[in-house]
mmCIF file of C-alpha atoms in Angstrom:
data_model
loop_
_atom_site.group_PDB
_atom_site.id
_atom_site.type_symbol
_atom_site.label_atom_id
_atom_site.label_comp_id
_atom_site.label_asym_id
_atom_site.label_seq_id
_atom_site.Cartn_x
_atom_site.Cartn_y
_atom_site.Cartn_z
ATOM 1 C CA MET A 1 0.000 0.000 0.000
ATOM 2 C CA PRO A 2 1.425 3.400 -0.868
ATOM 3 C CA ARG A 3 2.371 5.731 1.954
ATOM 4 C CA VAL A 4 1.562 9.398 2.096
ATOM 5 C CA PRO A 5 4.163 11.441 3.959
ATOM 6 C CA GLY A 6 2.874 12.859 7.245
ATOM 7 C CA VAL A 7 -0.170 10.558 7.435
ATOM 8 C CA PRO A 8 -0.107 7.524 9.643
ATOM 9 C CA SER A 9 -0.721 4.213 7.899
ATOM 10 C CA VAL A 10 -4.315 2.957 7.674
ATOM 11 C CA GLN A 11 -5.254 -0.643 7.815
ATOM 12 C CA LYS A 12 -7.091 -2.055 4.876
ATOM 13 C CA LEU A 13 -10.789 -2.647 5.659
ATOM 14 C CA THR A 14 -12.693 -5.566 4.171
ATOM 15 C CA THR A 15 -16.253 -5.296 3.003
ATOM 16 C CA ASN A 16 -17.026 -8.945 3.690
ATOM 17 C CA PRO A 17 -16.970 -9.939 7.331
ATOM 18 C CA ALA A 18 -15.100 -13.009 8.299
ATOM 19 C CA PRO A 19 -17.167 -16.142 8.884
ATOM 20 C CA ASP A 20 -16.668 -15.896 12.628
ATOM 21 C CA GLN A 21 -18.249 -12.422 12.730
ATOM 22 C CA PHE A 22 -21.785 -13.666 11.895
ATOM 23 C CA LEU A 23 -24.461 -13.841 14.541
ATOM 24 C CA ARG A 24 -24.674 -17.398 15.699
ATOM 25 C CA THR A 25 -27.968 -18.658 17.031
ATOM 26 C CA GLU A 26 -29.223 -22.103 17.645
ATOM 27 C CA ALA A 27 -32.721 -23.262 16.830
ATOM 28 C CA THR A 28 -34.360 -26.609 17.143
ATOM 29 C CA PRO A 29 -35.471 -28.247 13.932
ATOM 30 C CA GLU A 30 -39.104 -27.772 15.040
ATOM 31 C CA ALA A 31 -38.655 -24.020 15.512
ATOM 32 C CA PHE A 32 -36.850 -23.713 12.183
ATOM 33 C CA GLY A 33 -39.609 -25.683 10.438
ATOM 34 C CA ALA A 34 -42.298 -23.574 12.093
ATOM 35 C CA LEU A 35 -40.614 -20.402 10.834
ATOM 36 C CA GLN A 36 -40.438 -21.816 7.315
ATOM 37 C CA ALA A 37 -44.089 -22.888 7.494
ATOM 38 C CA ARG A 38 -45.202 -19.395 8.555
ATOM 39 C CA ALA A 39 -43.252 -17.852 5.692
ATOM 40 C CA LEU A 40 -44.794 -20.282 3.195
ATOM 41 C CA GLN A 41 -48.249 -19.629 4.607
ATOM 42 C CA GLN A 42 -47.807 -15.886 4.124
ATOM 43 C CA LEU A 43 -46.559 -16.444 0.581
ATOM 44 C CA GLY A 44 -49.521 -18.713 -0.162
ATOM 45 C CA GLY A 45 -51.930 -16.085 1.167
ATOM 46 C CA ALA A 46 -50.372 -13.417 -1.029
ATOM 47 C CA ILE A 47 -50.584 -15.644 -4.107
ATOM 48 C CA ALA A 48 -54.208 -16.568 -3.318
ATOM 49 C CA GLY A 49 -55.073 -12.871 -2.968
ATOM 50 C CA ALA A 50 -53.477 -12.102 -6.316
ATOM 51 C CA GLY A 51 -55.411 -14.982 -7.876
ATOM 52 C CA GLN A 52 -58.693 -13.642 -6.493
ATOM 53 C CA ASP A 53 -57.908 -10.189 -7.892
ATOM 54 C CA ILE A 54 -57.177 -11.670 -11.323
ATOM 55 C CA ASP A 55 -60.389 -13.708 -11.164
ATOM 56 C CA ALA A 56 -62.444 -10.616 -10.241
ATOM 57 C CA ALA A 57 -60.915 -8.617 -13.106
ATOM 58 C CA ASN A 58 -61.637 -11.473 -15.511
ATOM 59 C CA GLU A 59 -65.262 -11.674 -14.342
ATOM 60 C CA ILE A 60 -65.686 -7.933 -14.948
ATOM 61 C CA ARG A 61 -64.251 -8.356 -18.453
ATOM 62 C CA LEU A 62 -66.588 -11.276 -19.194
ATOM 63 C CA GLU A 63 -69.608 -9.316 -17.957
ATOM 64 C CA GLU A 64 -68.679 -6.400 -20.206
ATOM 65 C CA GLN A 65 -68.465 -8.807 -23.145
ATOM 66 C CA ARG A 66 -71.894 -10.226 -22.264
ATOM 67 C CA VAL A 67 -73.376 -6.739 -22.199
ATOM 68 C CA ARG A 68 -71.903 -5.921 -25.611
ATOM 69 C CA LYS A 69 -73.140 -9.217 -27.084
ATOM 70 C CA ALA A 70 -76.600 -8.717 -25.573
ATOM 71 C CA GLN A 71 -76.782 -5.212 -27.046
ATOM 72 C CA ALA A 72 -75.797 -6.566 -30.457
ATOM 73 C CA ALA A 73 -78.406 -9.314 -30.059
ATOM 74 C CA ALA A 74 -81.058 -6.706 -29.203
ATOM 75 C CA LEU A 75 -80.342 -4.873 -32.454
ATOM 76 C CA GLU A 76 -80.431 -8.121 -34.393
ATOM 77 C CA LEU A 77 -83.743 -9.086 -32.758
ATOM 78 C CA GLU A 78 -85.246 -5.687 -33.593
ATOM 79 C CA GLU A 79 -84.317 -6.174 -37.235
ATOM 80 C CA LEU A 80 -85.620 -9.740 -37.283
ATOM 81 C CA LEU A 81 -88.974 -8.779 -35.771
ATOM 82 C CA ALA A 82 -89.283 -5.739 -38.015
ATOM 83 C CA ASN A 83 -88.853 -7.994 -41.045
ATOM 84 C CA LYS A 84 -91.364 -10.535 -39.685
ATOM 85 C CA LEU A 85 -94.008 -7.988 -38.695
ATOM 86 C CA GLU A 86 -93.585 -5.092 -41.081
ATOM 87 C CA GLY A 87 -91.951 -6.756 -44.073
ATOM 88 C CA GLU A 88 -93.673 -8.246 -47.092
ATOM 89 C CA GLY A 89 -96.631 -10.308 -45.827
ATOM 90 C CA GLY A 90 -95.976 -9.187 -42.268
ATOM 91 C CA PHE A 91 -98.709 -8.816 -39.700
ATOM 92 C CA TYR A 92 -98.740 -5.016 -39.741
ATOM 93 C CA ARG A 93 -99.367 -5.026 -43.485
ATOM 94 C CA MET A 94 -102.616 -6.934 -42.940
ATOM 95 C CA GLN A 95 -105.844 -4.980 -42.684
ATOM 96 C CA GLY A 96 -109.412 -5.598 -41.574
ATOM 97 C CA ASN A 97 -110.541 -9.179 -41.099
ATOM 98 C CA ALA A 98 -107.167 -10.567 -42.168
ATOM 99 C CA ALA A 99 -105.494 -8.705 -39.291
ATOM 100 C CA ALA A 100 -108.201 -9.724 -36.835
ATOM 101 C CA ASP A 101 -108.111 -13.380 -37.880
ATOM 102 C CA GLY A 102 -104.317 -13.572 -38.120
ATOM 103 C CA GLY A 103 -103.544 -11.892 -34.799
ATOM 104 C CA ASP A 104 -103.232 -15.018 -32.666
ATOM 105 C CA ALA A 105 -101.208 -16.855 -35.297
ATOM 106 C CA ALA A 106 -98.925 -13.845 -35.731
ATOM 107 C CA ARG A 107 -98.360 -13.533 -31.968
ATOM 108 C CA ALA A 108 -97.548 -17.250 -31.764
ATOM 109 C CA LYS A 109 -95.175 -16.886 -34.700
ATOM 110 C CA VAL A 110 -93.443 -13.916 -33.044
ATOM 111 C CA LYS A 111 -93.025 -15.848 -29.782
ATOM 112 C CA GLU A 112 -91.658 -18.831 -31.701
ATOM 113 C CA THR A 113 -89.233 -16.584 -33.584
ATOM 114 C CA VAL A 114 -88.044 -15.001 -30.337
ATOM 115 C CA ASP A 115 -87.614 -18.403 -28.656
ATOM 116 C CA LYS A 116 -85.595 -19.656 -31.628
ATOM 117 C CA PHE A 117 -83.507 -16.490 -31.565
ATOM 118 C CA VAL A 118 -82.779 -16.810 -27.830
ATOM 119 C CA GLY A 119 -81.957 -20.501 -28.299
ATOM 120 C CA ARG A 120 -78.959 -19.542 -30.425
ATOM 121 C CA PHE A 121 -77.254 -18.022 -27.398
ATOM 122 C CA GLY A 122 -75.915 -19.486 -24.213
ATOM 123 C CA ALA A 123 -74.609 -22.860 -25.253
ATOM 124 C CA ASP A 124 -71.260 -21.891 -23.762
ATOM 125 C CA ASP A 125 -72.398 -18.996 -21.545
ATOM 126 C CA PRO A 126 -75.736 -19.356 -19.703
ATOM 127 C CA ARG A 127 -75.477 -15.807 -18.355
ATOM 128 C CA LEU A 128 -75.373 -14.433 -21.895
ATOM 129 C CA ARG A 129 -78.480 -16.462 -22.706
ATOM 130 C CA ASP A 130 -80.202 -14.960 -19.653
ATOM 131 C CA ARG A 131 -79.291 -11.436 -20.781
ATOM 132 C CA VAL A 132 -80.545 -12.060 -24.324
ATOM 133 C CA LYS A 133 -83.729 -13.638 -22.927
ATOM 134 C CA GLN A 134 -84.265 -10.569 -20.765
ATOM 135 C CA VAL A 135 -83.898 -8.292 -23.814
ATOM 136 C CA ALA A 136 -86.237 -10.500 -25.869
ATOM 137 C CA ASP A 137 -88.867 -10.642 -23.109
ATOM 138 C CA GLU A 138 -88.789 -6.867 -22.835
ATOM 139 C CA ARG A 139 -89.293 -6.583 -26.594
ATOM 140 C CA LEU A 140 -92.227 -9.019 -26.453
ATOM 141 C CA ARG A 141 -93.833 -7.072 -23.608
ATOM 142 C CA ARG A 142 -93.814 -4.012 -25.872
ATOM 143 C CA GLU A 143 -94.822 -5.755 -29.095
ATOM 144 C CA ILE A 144 -97.703 -8.039 -28.024
ATOM 145 C CA PRO A 145 -99.998 -5.162 -26.881
ATOM 146 C CA ARG A 146 -99.156 -3.264 -30.057
ATOM 147 C CA MET A 147 -100.143 -6.308 -32.105
ATOM 148 C CA ALA A 148 -103.401 -6.624 -30.172
ATOM 149 C CA ARG A 149 -104.291 -2.998 -30.954
ATOM 150 C CA HIS A 150 -103.653 -3.626 -34.644
ATOM 151 C CA SER A 151 -105.904 -6.690 -34.847
#
């Protein structure tokens, strides 16, 4: 080590302590195992909490997808019913006795069409089917009285 004139020599310091400078404690195997078990339990709890958070976020995402699909289904159902009721040969194009006589058959046909439409959904997601059914039932509640007034 170089010497600087007028300054006493300094011993070299080590950054790593010698092995005999560590804190030595003794623990029974049971106490050591208990400490390890507590640490693993805390880790497991943290992982389970993260899993629950991921599951909750995924459920929110799935529900948003169901809402979007149900809204698209509502538009599709509106178009389907408009074609059935107001299109060529549709119930609302009938007049007089034809409308009066065809009212029950037309209502049955509309219900059958809606049931068939709802049946297309929910094979893999029953909640989506429930949402589409809710939209379809709402549409029927509006349409059936309107059909009765026409006939």
